[in-house]
Short mmCIF file of C-alpha atoms in Angstrom, two decimals:
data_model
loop_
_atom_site.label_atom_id
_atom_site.label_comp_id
_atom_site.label_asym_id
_atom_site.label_seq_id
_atom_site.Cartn_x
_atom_site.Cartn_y
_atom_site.Cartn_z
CA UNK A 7 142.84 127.03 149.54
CA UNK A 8 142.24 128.24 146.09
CA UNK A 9 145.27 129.72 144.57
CA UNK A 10 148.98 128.68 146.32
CA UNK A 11 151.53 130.80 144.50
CA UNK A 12 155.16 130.56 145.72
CA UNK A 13 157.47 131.10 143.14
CA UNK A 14 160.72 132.37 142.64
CA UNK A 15 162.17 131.44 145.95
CA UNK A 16 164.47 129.28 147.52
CA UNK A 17 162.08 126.68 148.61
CA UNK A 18 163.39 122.96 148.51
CA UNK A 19 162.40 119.68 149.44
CA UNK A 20 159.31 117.61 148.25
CA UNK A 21 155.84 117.83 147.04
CA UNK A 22 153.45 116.62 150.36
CA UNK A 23 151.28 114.23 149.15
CA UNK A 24 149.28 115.48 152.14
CA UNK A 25 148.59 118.63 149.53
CA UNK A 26 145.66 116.92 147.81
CA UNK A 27 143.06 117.65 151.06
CA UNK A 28 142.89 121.00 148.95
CA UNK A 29 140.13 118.75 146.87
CA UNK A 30 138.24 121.07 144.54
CA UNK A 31 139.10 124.45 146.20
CA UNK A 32 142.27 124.40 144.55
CA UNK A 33 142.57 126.21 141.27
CA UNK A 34 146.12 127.61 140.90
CA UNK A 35 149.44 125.79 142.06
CA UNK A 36 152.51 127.43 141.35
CA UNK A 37 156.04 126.71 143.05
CA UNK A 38 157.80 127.65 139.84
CA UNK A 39 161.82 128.38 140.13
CA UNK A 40 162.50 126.93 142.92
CA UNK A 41 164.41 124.04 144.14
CA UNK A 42 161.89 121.14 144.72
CA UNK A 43 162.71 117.87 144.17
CA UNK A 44 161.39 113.98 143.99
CA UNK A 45 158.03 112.88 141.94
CA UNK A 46 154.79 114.72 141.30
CA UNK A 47 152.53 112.64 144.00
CA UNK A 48 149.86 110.78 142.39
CA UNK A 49 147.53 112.19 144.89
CA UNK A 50 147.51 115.29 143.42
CA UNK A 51 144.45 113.99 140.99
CA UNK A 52 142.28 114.86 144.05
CA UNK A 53 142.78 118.52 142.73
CA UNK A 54 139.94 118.39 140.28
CA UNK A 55 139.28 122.24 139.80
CA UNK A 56 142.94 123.04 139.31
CA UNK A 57 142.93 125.25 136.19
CA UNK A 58 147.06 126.11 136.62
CA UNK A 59 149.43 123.84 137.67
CA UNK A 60 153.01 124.87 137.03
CA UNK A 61 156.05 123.70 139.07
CA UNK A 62 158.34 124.68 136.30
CA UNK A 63 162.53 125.37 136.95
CA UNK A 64 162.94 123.06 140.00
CA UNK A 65 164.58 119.66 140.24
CA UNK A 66 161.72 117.04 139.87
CA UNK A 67 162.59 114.00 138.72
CA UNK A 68 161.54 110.63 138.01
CA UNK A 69 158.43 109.32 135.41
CA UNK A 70 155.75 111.87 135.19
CA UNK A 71 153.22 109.64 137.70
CA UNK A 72 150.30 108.09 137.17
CA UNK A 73 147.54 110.92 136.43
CA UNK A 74 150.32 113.38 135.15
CA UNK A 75 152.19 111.34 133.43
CA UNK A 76 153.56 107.58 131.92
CA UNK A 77 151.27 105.12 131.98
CA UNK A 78 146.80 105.87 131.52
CA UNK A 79 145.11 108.26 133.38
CA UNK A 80 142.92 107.16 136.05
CA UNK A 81 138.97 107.99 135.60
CA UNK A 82 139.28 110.85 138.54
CA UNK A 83 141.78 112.36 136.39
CA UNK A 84 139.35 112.69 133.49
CA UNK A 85 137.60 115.60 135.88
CA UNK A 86 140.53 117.74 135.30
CA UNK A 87 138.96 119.33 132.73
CA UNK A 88 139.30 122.82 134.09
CA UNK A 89 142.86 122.65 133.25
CA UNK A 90 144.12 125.51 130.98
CA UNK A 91 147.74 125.87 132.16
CA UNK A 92 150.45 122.88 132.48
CA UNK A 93 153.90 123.70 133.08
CA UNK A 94 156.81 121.05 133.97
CA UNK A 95 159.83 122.62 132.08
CA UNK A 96 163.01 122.74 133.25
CA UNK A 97 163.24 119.63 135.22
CA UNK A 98 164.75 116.40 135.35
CA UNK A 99 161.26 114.36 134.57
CA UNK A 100 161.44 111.38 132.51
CA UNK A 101 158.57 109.24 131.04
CA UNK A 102 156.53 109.74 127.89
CA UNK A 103 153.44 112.48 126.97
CA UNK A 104 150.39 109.87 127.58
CA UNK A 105 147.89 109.92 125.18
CA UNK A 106 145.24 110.26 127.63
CA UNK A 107 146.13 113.89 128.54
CA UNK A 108 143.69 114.68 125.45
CA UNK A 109 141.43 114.06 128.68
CA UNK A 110 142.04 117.59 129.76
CA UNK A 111 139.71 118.69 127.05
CA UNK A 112 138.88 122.34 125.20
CA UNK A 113 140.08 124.38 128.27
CA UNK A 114 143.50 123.90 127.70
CA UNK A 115 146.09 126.69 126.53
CA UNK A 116 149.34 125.90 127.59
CA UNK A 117 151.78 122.47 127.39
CA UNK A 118 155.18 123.35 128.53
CA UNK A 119 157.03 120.32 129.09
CA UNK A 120 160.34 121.63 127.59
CA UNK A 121 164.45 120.61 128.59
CA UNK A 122 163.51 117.55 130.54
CA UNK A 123 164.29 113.63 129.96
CA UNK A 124 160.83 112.97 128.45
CA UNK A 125 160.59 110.54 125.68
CA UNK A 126 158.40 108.21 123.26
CA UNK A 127 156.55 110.31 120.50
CA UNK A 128 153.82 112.85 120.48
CA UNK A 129 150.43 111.38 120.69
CA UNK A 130 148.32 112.18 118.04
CA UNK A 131 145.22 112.15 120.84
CA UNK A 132 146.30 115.53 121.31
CA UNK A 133 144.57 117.27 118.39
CA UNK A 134 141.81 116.72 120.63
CA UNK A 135 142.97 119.84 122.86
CA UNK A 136 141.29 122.60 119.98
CA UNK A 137 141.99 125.44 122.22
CA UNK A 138 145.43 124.95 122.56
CA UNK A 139 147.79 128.13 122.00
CA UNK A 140 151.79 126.70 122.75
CA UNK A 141 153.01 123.10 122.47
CA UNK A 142 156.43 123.37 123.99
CA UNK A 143 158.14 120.43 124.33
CA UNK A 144 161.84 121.73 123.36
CA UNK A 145 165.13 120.27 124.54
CA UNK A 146 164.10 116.62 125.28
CA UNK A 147 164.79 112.62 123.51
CA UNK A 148 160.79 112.51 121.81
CA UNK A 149 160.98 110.47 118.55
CA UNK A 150 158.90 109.36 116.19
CA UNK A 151 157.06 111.62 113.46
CA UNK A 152 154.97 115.11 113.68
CA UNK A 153 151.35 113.63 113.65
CA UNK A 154 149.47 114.89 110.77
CA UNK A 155 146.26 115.00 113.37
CA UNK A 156 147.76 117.84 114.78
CA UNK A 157 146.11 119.82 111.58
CA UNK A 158 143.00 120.37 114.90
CA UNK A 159 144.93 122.73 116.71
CA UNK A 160 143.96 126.04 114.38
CA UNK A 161 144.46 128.18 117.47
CA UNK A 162 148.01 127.29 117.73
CA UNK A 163 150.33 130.54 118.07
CA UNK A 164 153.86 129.16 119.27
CA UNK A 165 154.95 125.27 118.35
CA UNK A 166 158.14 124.18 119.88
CA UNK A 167 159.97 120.68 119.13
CA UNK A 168 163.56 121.81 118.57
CA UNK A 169 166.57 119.78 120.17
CA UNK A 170 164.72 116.55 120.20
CA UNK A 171 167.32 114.65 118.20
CA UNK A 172 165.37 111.58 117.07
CA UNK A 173 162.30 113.12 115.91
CA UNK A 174 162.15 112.49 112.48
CA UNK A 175 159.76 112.28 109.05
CA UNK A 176 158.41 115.02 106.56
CA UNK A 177 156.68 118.59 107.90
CA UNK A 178 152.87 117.52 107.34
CA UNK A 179 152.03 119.89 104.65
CA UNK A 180 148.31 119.47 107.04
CA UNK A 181 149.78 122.51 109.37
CA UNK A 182 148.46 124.53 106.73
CA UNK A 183 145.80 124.69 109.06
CA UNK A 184 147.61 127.16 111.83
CA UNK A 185 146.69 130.41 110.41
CA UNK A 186 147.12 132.32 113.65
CA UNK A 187 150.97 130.66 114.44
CA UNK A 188 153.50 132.75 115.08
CA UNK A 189 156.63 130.86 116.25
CA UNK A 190 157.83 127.19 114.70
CA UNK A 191 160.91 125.72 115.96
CA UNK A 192 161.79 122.37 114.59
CA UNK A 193 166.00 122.99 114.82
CA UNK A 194 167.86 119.84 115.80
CA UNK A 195 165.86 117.57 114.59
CA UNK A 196 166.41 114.62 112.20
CA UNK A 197 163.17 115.74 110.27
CA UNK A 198 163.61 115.38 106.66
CA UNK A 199 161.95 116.09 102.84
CA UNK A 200 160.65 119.03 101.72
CA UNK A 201 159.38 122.54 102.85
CA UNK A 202 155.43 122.37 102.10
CA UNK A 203 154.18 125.31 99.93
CA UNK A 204 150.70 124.86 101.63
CA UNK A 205 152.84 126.28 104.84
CA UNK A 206 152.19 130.03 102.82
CA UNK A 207 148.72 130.14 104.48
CA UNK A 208 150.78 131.05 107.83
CA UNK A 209 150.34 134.74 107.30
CA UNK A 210 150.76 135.74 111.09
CA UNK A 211 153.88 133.84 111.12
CA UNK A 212 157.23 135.86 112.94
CA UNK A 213 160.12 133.39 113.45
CA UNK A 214 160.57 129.95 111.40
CA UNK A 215 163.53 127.96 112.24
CA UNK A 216 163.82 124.33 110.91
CA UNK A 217 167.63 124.31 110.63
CA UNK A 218 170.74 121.44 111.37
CA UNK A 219 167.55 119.40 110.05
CA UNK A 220 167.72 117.14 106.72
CA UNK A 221 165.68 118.84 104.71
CA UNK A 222 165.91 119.24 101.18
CA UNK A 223 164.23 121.12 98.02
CA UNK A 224 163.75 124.33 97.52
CA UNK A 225 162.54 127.38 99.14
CA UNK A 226 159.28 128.04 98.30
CA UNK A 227 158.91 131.23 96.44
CA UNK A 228 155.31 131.30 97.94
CA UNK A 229 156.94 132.13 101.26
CA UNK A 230 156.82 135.79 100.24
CA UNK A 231 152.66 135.41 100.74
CA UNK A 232 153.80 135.23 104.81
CA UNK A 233 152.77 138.99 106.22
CA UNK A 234 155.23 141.59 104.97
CA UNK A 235 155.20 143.52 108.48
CA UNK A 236 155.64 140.00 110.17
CA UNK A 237 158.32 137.82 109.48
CA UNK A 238 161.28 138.52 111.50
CA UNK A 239 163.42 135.01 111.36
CA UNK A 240 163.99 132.66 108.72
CA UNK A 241 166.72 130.27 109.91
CA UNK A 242 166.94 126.77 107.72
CA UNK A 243 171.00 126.80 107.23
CA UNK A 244 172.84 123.14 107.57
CA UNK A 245 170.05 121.34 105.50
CA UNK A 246 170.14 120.31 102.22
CA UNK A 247 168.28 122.80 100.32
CA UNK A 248 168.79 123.41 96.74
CA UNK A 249 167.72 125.53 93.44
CA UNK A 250 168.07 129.55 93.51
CA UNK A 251 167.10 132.09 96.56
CA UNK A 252 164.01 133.13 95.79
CA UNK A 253 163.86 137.01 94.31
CA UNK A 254 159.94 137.35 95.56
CA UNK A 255 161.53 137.29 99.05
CA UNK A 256 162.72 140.92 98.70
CA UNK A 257 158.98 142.12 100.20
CA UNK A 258 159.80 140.44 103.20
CA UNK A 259 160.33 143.95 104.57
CA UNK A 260 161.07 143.42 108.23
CA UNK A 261 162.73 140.38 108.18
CA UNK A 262 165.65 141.05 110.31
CA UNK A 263 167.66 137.73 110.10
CA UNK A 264 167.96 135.34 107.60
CA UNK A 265 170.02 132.29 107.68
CA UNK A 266 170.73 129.88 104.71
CA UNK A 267 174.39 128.89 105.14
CA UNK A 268 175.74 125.32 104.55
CA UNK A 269 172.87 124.34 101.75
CA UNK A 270 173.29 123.71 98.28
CA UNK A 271 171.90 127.08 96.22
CA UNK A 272 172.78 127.88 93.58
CA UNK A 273 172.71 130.93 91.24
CA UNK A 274 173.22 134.79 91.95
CA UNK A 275 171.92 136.58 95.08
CA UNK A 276 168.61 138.51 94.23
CA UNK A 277 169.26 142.45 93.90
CA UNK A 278 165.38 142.61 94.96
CA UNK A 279 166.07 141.48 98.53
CA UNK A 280 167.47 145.18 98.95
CA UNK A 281 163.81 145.19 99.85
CA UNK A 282 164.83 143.97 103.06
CA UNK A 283 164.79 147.07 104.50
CA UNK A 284 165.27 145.35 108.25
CA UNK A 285 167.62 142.92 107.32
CA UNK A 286 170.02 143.13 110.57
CA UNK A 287 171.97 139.64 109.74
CA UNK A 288 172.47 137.77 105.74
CA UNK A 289 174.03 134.47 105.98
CA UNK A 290 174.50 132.58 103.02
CA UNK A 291 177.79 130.99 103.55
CA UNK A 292 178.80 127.86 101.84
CA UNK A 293 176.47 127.52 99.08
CA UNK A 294 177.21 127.48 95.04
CA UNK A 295 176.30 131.26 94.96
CA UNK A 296 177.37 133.02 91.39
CA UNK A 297 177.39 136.40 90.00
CA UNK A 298 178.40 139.67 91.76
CA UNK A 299 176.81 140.85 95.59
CA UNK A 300 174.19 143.66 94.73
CA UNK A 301 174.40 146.90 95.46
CA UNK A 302 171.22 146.96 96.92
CA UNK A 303 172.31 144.68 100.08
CA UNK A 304 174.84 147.39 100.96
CA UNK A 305 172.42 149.92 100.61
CA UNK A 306 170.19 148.20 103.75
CA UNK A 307 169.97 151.06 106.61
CA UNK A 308 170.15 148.65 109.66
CA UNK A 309 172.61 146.00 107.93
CA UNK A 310 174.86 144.50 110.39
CA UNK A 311 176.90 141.51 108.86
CA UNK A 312 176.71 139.93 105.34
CA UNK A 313 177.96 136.81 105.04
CA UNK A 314 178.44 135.37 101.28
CA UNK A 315 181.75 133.59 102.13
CA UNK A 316 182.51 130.26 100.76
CA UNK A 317 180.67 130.76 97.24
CA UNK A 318 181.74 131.40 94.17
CA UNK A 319 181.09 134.79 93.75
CA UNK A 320 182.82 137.29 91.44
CA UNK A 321 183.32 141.28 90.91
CA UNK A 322 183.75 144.22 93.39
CA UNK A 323 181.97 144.18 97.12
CA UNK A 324 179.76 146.83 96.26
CA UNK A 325 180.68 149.88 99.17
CA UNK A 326 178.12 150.59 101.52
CA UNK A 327 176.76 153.92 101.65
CA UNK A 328 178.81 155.44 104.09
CA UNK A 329 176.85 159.03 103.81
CA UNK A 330 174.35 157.09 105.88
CA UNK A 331 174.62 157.31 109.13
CA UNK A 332 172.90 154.01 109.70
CA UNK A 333 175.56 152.64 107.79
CA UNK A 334 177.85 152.53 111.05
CA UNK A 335 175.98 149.44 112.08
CA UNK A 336 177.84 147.33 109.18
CA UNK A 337 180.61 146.14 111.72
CA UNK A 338 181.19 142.59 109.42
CA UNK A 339 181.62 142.06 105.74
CA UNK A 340 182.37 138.15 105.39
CA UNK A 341 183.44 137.11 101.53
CA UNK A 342 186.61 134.89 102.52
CA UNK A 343 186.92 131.98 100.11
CA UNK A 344 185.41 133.93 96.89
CA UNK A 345 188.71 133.87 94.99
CA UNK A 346 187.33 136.15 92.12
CA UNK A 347 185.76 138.92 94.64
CA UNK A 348 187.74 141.99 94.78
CA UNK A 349 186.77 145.32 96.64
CA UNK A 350 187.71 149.19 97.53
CA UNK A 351 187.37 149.09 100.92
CA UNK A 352 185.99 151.96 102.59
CA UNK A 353 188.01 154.29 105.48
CA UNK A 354 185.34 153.90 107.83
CA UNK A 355 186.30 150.78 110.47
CA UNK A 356 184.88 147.65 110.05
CA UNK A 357 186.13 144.25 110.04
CA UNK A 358 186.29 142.04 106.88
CA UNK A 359 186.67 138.53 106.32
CA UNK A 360 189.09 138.38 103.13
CA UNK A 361 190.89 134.83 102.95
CA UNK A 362 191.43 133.22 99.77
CA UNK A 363 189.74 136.71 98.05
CA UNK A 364 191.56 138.92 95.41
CA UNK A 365 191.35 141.86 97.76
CA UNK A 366 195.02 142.87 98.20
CA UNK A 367 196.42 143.80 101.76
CA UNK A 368 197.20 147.65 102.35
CA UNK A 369 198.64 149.07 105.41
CA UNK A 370 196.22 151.93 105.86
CA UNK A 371 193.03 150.04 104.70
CA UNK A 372 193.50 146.16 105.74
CA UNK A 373 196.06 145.39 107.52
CA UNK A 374 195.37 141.79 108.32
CA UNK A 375 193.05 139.58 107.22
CA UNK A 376 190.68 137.21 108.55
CA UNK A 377 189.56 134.20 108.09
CA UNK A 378 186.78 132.19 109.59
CA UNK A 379 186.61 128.23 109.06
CA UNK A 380 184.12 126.91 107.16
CA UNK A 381 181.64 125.68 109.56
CA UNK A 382 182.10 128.92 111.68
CA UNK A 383 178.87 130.47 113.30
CA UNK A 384 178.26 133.81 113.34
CA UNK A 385 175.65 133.37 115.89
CA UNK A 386 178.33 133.38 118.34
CA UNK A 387 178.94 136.95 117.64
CA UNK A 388 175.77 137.97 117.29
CA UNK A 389 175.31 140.83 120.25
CA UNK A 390 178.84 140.81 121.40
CA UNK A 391 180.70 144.03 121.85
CA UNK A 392 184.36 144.50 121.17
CA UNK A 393 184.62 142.27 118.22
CA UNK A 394 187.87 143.23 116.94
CA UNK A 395 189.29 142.18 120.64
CA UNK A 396 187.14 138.81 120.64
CA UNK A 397 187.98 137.61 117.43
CA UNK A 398 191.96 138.55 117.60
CA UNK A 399 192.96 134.45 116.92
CA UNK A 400 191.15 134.41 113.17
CA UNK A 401 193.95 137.46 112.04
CA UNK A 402 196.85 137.03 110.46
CA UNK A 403 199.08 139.76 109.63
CA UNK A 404 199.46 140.63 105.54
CA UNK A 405 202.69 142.35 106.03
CA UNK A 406 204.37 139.80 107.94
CA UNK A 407 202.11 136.41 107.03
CA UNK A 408 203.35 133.42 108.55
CA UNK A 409 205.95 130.88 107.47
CA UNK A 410 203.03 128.28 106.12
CA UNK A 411 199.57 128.46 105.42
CA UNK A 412 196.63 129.00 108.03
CA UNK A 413 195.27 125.79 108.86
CA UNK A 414 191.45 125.10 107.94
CA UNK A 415 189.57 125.00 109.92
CA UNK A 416 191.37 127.03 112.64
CA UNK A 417 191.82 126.34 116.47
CA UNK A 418 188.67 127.51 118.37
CA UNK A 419 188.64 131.07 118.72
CA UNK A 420 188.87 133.20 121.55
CA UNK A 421 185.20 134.88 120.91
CA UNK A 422 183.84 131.71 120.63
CA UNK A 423 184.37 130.92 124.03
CA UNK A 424 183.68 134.43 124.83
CA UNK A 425 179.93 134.16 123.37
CA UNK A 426 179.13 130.85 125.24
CA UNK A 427 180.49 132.42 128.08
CA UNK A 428 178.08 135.27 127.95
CA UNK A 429 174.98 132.75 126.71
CA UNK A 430 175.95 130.92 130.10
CA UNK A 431 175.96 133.79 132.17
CA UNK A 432 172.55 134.64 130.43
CA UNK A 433 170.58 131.92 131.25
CA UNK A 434 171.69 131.77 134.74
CA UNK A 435 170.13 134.82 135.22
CA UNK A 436 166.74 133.36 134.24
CA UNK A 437 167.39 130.52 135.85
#
C-alpha cells in the first residue's frame, strides 16, 4: 500500500496497530475529518517512507505517543525523514511538541498541530526544519517564549500561535529573517514589549494580528516599507500601544482592515490614510484621539464602518460623498462618546452611533440613537446582513428617551448573539 486516503467520511473507531505491516510502501496516510478515536499507535514508526501523514478533524486523544509525540523519539523514527506533511489539528491530543521532531529533517513543509490540548513550549530544535512553510499550532495551552532560533526558518509563509494563553515574552526582533511570510497570528497571547522595527523587512507580508496581547510602544512608522499591494490586515487593538498613528501608513493602499481600538494613541487621525483606498473596516475606538476626522476617510470608495468612538475628537463628521455610488457600502458611522463632534447627517440610510455626541436628534434624519458599550466589538457585525434588525437593543428613542440614563455598558445585544450564532453555524460546516 502506498497512498491510503479516506477522508471526509464517517469512519469511526481506532487506529489498527496492525497498520504498520505497510513498512516502507507507505507514503501517504490520510483519514482526515472523520470520527476516529483513541492514541496514534506507536507502531506506526514502522512507516518509514511516509511523506504525509494527516489524521486531522477526528477525535484522537491522549499524549501524542512515543515516535509522534511526548517523550524522545526512538532511533527508527529518525528514518522518517521523508516526511513533508504532519497534520494532527482538531483533536483532543495532549502532550508536548518533542524536541526531537527536528529529526524529520529538510523535507518538511507542514506542522499543523492546531485546537488540541498540547502543551510545554516550542522547542527551539525546530529551526532545524529550514524548509518549513506553516507552523500552526493555534488554539492550544503552549507556554513559554517565541525562540529566537526560529530566525532558520527563512522559508516560512504562514506562522500561527494565537489562543495559546500562556505564551509569553518579547516578538524576537530575529524574525526579521522571514522575508517570504505572509500570515502572523500571535492574538491571545500574553506576549509583551515592543513591536520590532526590524519586522519592516517582511515585505510579502498580508495579515498581521498580534492583538488582546500586552504589547506596548509605538507603531512603527517603518511598517509602511511592508508591500503596498500586500497588506490586507493589521489587527493589534486591546494592547497597550502608545504615541501618534503613523501618517506614512496612508500608502498602505489595499489594506482593507485595520484595527487599533482599546490602546493608548494619541494625537489627530492622519488625513494621508485617505490613501487607503481599500480600507473596508477603521477601528480606532477608545484611544486619546484629537483634532477633527478627515475628509479624506469619508472619501474611501469601499469604506464600510469607521469607528473613532470613545476619543476626544472635535468638529463636524465630514459627509461622505454620497455622488459615489460606492459610497452605499458606508452602512456604520461610530463617533458615540466624542462630546465635541457634531455632524449634518446625510439622507441616504445608514446607521450612526451618536451617544454622548453634540449631534442633535431630528425626526426625519436620526431618529434614535445608538450607543455601543465601550468594549463592544464590531467584529461581531462584520458580514452580517440586516443590521438595523440585529442591533435593535443598542437604540433608544430621542423623541421619547427613557426615564434615566442608558446603562454602560449595556445588556448583551441581540446581534451579538446573532453573529456567534452564525460563526457557529460556520464552522460546523467545515467541520
Amino acid at each position: 500500500m502506498k497512498t491510503f486516503i479516506i477522508g471526509n467520511n464517517s469512519l469511526s473507531g481506532t487506529i489498527p496497530p496492525e497498520l504498520y505491516l505497510w513498512g516502507t510502501s507507505i507514503e501517504t496516510f490520510a483519514v482526515g475529518l472523520n470520527a476516529l478515536v483513541g492514541s496514534l499507535p506507536t507502531v506506526l514508526s514502522e512507516w518509514t517512507s511516509i511523506r504525509i501523514f494527516d489524521v486531522n478533524n477526528n477525535q484522537l486523544s491522549g499524549s501524542l505517543p512515543g515516535e509522534l509525540g511526548s517523550g524522545t523519539l526512538p532511533a527508527q523514527f529518525s528514518s522518517w525523514t521523508r516526511l513533508n506533511t504532519f497534520d494532527v489539528s482538531n483533536n483532543i491530543l495532549a502532550g508536548s511538541l518533542p524536541p526531537s521532531y527536528a529529526a524529520w529533517g529538510q523535507g518538511m513543509t507542514f506542522i499543523l498541530v492546531a485546537s488540541n490540548r498540547l502543551s510545554g513550549t516550542l522547542p527551539p530544535q525546530f529551526s532545524a526544519l529550514i524548509t518549513l512553510t506553516d507552523f500552526v499550532a493555534s488554539n492550544n495551552s503552549l507556554s513559554g517564549t517565541l525562540p529566537p532560533a526560529f530566525q532558520s526558518l527563512t522559508t516560512l509563509v504562514n506562522f500561527y500561535v494565537d489562543s495559546n494563553p500562556n505564551i509569553e515574552g518579547t516578538l524576537p526582533p530575529e524574525y526579521s529573517a522571514w522575508t517570504a511570510l505572509r500570515i502572523f497570528y500571535a492574538q491571545f497571547t500574553a506576549i509583551s514589549g515592543t513591536l520590532p522595527s526590524s519586522y519592516a523587512s517582511w515585505v510579502a507580508l498580508k495579515q498581521f494580528q498580534v492583538y488582546s496581547a500586552r504589547l506596548t510602544g509605538t507603531l512603527p512608522a517603518v511598517y509602511s516599507r511592508w508591500k503596498v499591494l500586500v497588506l490586507d490586515q493589521l489587527v493589534v487593538h486591546n494592547n497597550s500601544l502608545s504615541s501618534t498613528l503613523p501618517a506614512e501608513y496612508g500608502v498602505l493602499r489595499i489594506a482593507s482592515y485595520i484595527s487599533l481600538r482599546n490602546n493608548h494613541f494619541t494625537g489627530t487621525i492622519p488625513a494621508s490614510w485617505g490613501g487607503m483606498t481599500d480600507l473596508r473596516h477603521l477601528q480606532l475606538t477608545s484611544n486619546s484621539l484629537t483634532g477633527t476626522i478627515p475628509q479624506s476617510l469619508m472619501n474611501i470608495q469601499f469604506l464600510t464602518t469607521i469607528s473613532v468612538g470613545f476619543n476626544s475628537l472635535t468638529g463636524q463628521v465630514p459627509v461622505p460623498n454620497v455622488s459615489n455610488p460606492s459610497m452605499a457600502l458606508l452602512s456604520l458611522i461610530d463617533v458615540q462618546n466624542n462630546p465635541q463632534i457634531t455632524a449634518a447627517l446625510p439622507t441616504k440610510q445608514q446607521i450612526w452611533a451618536t451617544c454622548y455626541t453634540a449631534i442633535p436628534c431630528t425626526s426625519t434624519l436620526l431618529p434614535y440613537k445608538l450607543c455601543f458599550p465601550r468594549d463592544f466589538d464590531f467584529n461581531q457585525l462584520l458580514g452580517l446582513s440586516n443590521l438595523q434588525t440585529l442591533l435593535g437593543e443598542f437604540f433608544y428613542d430621542c423623541l421619547h428617551p427613557p426615564a434615566t440614563p442608558a446603562p454602560s455598558p449595556l445588556p448583551q445585544c441581540c446581534c451579538c448573539r446573532a453573529a456567534r450564532n452564525e460563526r457557529n453555524l460556520e464552522k460546523s460546516k467545515h467541520a
